[in-house]
Short mmCIF file of C-alpha atoms in Angstrom, two decimals:
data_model
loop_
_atom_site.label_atom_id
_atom_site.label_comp_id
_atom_site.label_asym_id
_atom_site.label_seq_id
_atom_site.Cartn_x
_atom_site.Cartn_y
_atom_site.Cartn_z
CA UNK F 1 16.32 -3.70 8.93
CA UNK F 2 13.83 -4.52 6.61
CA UNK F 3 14.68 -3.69 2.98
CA UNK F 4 12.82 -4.28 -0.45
CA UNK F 5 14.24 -2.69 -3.50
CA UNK F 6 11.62 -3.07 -6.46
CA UNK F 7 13.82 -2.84 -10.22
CA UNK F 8 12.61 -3.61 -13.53
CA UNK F 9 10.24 -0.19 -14.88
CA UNK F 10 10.41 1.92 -17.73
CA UNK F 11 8.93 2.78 -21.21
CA UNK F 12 6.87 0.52 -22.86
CA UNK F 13 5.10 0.49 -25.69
CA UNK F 14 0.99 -0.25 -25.37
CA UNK F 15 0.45 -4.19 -25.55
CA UNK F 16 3.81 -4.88 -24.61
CA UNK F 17 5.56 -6.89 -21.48
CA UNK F 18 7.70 -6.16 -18.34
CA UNK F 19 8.70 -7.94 -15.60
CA UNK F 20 9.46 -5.97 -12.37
CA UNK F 21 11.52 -7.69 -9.75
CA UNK F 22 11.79 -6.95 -5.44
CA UNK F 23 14.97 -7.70 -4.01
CA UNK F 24 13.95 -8.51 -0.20
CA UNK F 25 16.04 -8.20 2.71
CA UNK F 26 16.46 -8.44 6.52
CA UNK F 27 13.43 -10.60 7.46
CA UNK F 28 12.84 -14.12 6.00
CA UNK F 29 11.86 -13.91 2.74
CA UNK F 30 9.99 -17.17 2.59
CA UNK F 31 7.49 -17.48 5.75
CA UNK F 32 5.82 -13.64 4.64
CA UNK F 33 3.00 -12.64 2.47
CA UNK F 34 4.30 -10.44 -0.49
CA UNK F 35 2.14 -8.26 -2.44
CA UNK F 36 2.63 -5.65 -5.43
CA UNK F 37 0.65 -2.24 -5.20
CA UNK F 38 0.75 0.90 -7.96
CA UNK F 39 -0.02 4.05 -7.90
CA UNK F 40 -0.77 5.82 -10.94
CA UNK F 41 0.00 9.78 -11.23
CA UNK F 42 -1.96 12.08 -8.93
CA UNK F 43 -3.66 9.29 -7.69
CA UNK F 44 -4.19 6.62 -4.85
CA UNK F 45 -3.23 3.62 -4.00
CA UNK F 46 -4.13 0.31 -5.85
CA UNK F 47 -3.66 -3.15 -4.65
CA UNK F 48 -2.85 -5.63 -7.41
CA UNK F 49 -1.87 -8.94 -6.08
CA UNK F 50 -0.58 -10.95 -2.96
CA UNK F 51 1.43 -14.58 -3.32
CA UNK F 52 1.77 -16.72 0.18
CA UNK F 53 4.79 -17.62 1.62
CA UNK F 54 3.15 -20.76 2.79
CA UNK F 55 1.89 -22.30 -0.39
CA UNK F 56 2.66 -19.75 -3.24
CA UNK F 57 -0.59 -19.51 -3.65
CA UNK F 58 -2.08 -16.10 -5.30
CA UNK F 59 -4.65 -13.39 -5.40
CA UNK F 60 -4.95 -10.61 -8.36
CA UNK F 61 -7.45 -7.26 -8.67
CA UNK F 62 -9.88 -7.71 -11.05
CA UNK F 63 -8.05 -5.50 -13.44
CA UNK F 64 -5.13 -7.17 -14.11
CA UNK F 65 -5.89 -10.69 -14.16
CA UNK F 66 -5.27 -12.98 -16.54
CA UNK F 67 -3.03 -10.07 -17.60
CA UNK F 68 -0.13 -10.41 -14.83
CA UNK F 69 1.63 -12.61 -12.92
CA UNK F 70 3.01 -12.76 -9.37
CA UNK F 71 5.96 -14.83 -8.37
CA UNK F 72 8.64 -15.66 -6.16
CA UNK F 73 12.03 -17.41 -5.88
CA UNK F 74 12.60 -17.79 -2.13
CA UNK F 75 16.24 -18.71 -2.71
CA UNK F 76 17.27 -15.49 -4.29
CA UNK F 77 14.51 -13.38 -1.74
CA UNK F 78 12.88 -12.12 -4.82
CA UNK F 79 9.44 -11.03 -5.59
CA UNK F 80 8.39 -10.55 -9.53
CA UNK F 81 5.55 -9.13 -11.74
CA UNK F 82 5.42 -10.62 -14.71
CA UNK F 83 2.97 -7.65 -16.77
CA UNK F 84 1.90 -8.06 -20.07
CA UNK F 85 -0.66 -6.88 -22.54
CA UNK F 86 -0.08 -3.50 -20.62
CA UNK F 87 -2.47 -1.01 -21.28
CA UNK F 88 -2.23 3.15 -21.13
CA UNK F 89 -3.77 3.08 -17.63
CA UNK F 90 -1.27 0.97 -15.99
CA UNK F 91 1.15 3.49 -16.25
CA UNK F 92 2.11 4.16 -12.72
CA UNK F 93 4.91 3.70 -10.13
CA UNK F 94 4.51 0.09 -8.88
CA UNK F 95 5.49 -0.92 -4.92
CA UNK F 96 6.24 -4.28 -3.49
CA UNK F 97 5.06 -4.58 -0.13
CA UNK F 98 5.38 -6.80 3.03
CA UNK F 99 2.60 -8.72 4.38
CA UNK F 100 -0.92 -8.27 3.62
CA UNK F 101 -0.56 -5.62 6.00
CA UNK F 102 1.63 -3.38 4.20
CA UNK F 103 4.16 -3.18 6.54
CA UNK F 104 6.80 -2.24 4.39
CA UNK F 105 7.40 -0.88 1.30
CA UNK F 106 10.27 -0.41 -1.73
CA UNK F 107 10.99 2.56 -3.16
CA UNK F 108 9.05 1.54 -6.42
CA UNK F 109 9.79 1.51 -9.95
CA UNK F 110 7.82 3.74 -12.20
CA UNK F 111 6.02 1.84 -15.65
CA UNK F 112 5.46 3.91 -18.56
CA UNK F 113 2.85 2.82 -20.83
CA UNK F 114 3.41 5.06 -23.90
CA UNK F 115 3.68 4.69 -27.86
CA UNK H 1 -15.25 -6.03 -3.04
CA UNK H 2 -14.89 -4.21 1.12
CA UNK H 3 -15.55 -0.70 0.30
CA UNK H 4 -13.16 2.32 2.39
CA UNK H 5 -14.24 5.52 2.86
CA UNK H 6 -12.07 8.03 4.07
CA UNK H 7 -13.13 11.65 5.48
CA UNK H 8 -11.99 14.01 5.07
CA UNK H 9 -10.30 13.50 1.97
CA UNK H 10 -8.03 16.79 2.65
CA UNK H 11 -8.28 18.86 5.59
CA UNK H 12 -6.36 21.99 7.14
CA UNK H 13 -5.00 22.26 10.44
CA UNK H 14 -2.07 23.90 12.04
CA UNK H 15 0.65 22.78 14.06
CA UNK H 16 -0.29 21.20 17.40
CA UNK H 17 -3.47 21.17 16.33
CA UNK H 18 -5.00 17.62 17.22
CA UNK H 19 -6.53 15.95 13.65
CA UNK H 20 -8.75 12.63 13.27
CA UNK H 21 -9.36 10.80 10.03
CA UNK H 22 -12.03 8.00 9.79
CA UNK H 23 -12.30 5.01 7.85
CA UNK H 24 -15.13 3.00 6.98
CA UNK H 25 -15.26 -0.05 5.85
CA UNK H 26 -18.54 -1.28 3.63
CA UNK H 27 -18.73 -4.55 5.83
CA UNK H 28 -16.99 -6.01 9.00
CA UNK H 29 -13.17 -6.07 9.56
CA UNK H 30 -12.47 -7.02 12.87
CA UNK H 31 -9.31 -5.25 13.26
CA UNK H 32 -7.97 -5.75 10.26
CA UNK H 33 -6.51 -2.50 8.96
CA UNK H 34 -3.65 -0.24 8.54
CA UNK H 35 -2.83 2.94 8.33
CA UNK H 36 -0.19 4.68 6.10
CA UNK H 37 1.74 8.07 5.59
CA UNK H 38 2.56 9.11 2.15
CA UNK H 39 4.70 12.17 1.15
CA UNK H 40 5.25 13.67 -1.96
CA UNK H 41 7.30 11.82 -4.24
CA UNK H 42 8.14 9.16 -1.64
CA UNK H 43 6.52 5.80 -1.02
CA UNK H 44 3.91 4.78 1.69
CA UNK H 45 5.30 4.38 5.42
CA UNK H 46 3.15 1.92 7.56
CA UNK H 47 2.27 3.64 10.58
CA UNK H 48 -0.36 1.18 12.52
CA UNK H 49 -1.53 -2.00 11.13
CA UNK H 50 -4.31 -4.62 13.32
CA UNK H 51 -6.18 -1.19 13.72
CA UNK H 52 -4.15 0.04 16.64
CA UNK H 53 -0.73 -1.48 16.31
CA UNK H 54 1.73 1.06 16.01
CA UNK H 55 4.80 0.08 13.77
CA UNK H 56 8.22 -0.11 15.21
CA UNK H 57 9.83 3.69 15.55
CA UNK H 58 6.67 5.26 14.98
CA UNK H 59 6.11 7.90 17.26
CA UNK H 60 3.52 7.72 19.88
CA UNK H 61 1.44 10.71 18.81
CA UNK H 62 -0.38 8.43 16.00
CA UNK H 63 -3.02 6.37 17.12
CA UNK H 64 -5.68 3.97 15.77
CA UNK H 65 -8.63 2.94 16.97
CA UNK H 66 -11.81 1.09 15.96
CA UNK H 67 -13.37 -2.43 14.96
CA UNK H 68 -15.68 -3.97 12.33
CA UNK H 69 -16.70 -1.01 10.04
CA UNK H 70 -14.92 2.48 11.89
CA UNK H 71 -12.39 3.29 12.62
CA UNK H 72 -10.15 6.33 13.16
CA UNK H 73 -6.46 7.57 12.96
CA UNK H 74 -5.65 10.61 15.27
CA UNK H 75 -2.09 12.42 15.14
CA UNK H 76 -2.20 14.31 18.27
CA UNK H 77 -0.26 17.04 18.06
CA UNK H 78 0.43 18.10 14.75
CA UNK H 79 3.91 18.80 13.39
CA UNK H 80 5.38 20.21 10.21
CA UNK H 81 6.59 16.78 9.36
CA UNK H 82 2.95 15.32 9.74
CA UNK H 83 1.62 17.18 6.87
CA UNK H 84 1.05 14.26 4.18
CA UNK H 85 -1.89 12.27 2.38
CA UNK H 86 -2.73 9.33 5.39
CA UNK H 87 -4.79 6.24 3.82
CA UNK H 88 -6.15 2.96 4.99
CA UNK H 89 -6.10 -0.29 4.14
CA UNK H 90 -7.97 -3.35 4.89
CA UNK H 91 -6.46 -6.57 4.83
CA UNK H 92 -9.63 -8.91 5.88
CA UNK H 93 -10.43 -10.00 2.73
CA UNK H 94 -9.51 -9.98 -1.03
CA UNK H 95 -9.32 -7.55 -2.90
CA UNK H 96 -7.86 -5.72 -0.49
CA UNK H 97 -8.75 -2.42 -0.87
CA UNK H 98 -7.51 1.30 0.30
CA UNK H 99 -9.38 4.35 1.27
CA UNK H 100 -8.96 7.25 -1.31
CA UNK H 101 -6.85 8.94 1.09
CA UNK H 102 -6.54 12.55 3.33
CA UNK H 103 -4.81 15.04 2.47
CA UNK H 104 -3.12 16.86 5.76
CA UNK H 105 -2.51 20.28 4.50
CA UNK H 106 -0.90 23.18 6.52
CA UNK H 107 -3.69 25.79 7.58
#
């Protein structure tokens, strides 16, 4: 069964950093596509970035990049976003998700972008 | 940027009733695009993805349908546990991009 638990949100001051994390399990990890997507309150959903399983290569939404990173350690089946200089409006709950397809999701971990 | 646009955005409808959203995308696809469930509170459940490709243990009254720019999700006989905000996705090309969702309300 195909698991991904995101961990890593919470209450963060306006300019200030986070780094979520996606504990994958029961597919392999390292051949698949991962992607984060967020969803801020009352709203729909946002696509923010995909990295390849083939080449780590990556793709980022105009409105967060140069502002976060995605990453991945294939040994540990982990998926990160690195988020920084976060801003009021990124306050949302934030998925990792399988394939560019979508074809699973986590839970998600909710960011709050607050002073 | 591809461009979806879902309609409805909400709609009513009452159990067994048979419902249809569209999607259209702002240039060609091919087949590339999924559709998801969402429910209150919960996260997004992948119901079809290559347009008409349902996902493992999804029942068979979803189906997808469509190519290049239309494309169409029907739920054919509506049940309590159906009523949810449905959105697409297409995966062609970055950005991806999702519809701005339906909202499947009980009538």
């Amino acid at each position: 069964e195909v698991q991904l638990l995101e961990s890593g949100g919470g209450l963060v001051q306006p300019g200030g950093s986070l780094r979520l994390s996606c504990a994958a399990s029961g597919f392999t990890f390292s051949n698949v596509d991962m992607s984060w997507v967020r969803q801020a309150p009352g709203k729909g959903l946002e696509w923010l970035s995909t990295i390849s399983g083939r080449d780590g290569s990556a793709a980022y939404a105009d409105s967060v990049r140069g502002r976060f990173t995605i990453s991945r350690d294939n040994s540990k089946n982990t998926l990160f976003l690195q988020m920084s200089s976060l801003r009021a409006e990124d306050t949302a709950v934030y998925y990792c998700a399988k394939t560019v397809a979508s074809d699973a999701w986590g839970q998600g971990t909710l960011v709050t972008v607050s002073s | 940027d591809i461009q979806m646009t879902q309609s409805p955005s909400s709609l009513s409808a009452s159990v067994g009733d048979r419902v249809t959203i569209t999607c259209r995308a702002s240039q060609g696809i091919s087949k590339s695009l999924a559709w998801f469930q969402q429910k209150p509170g919960k996260a997004p459940k992948s119901l079809i993805n290559a347009a008409s490709t349902l996902q493992s243990g999804v029942p068979s009254k979803f189906s997808g349908s469509g190519s290049g720019t239309d494309f169409t999700l029907t739920i054919s006989s509506l049940q309590p546990e159906d009523f949810a905000t449905y959105y697409c996705q297409q995966y062609k090309s970055y950005p991806l991009t999702f519809g701005g969702g339906t909202k499947v309300e009980i009538k």
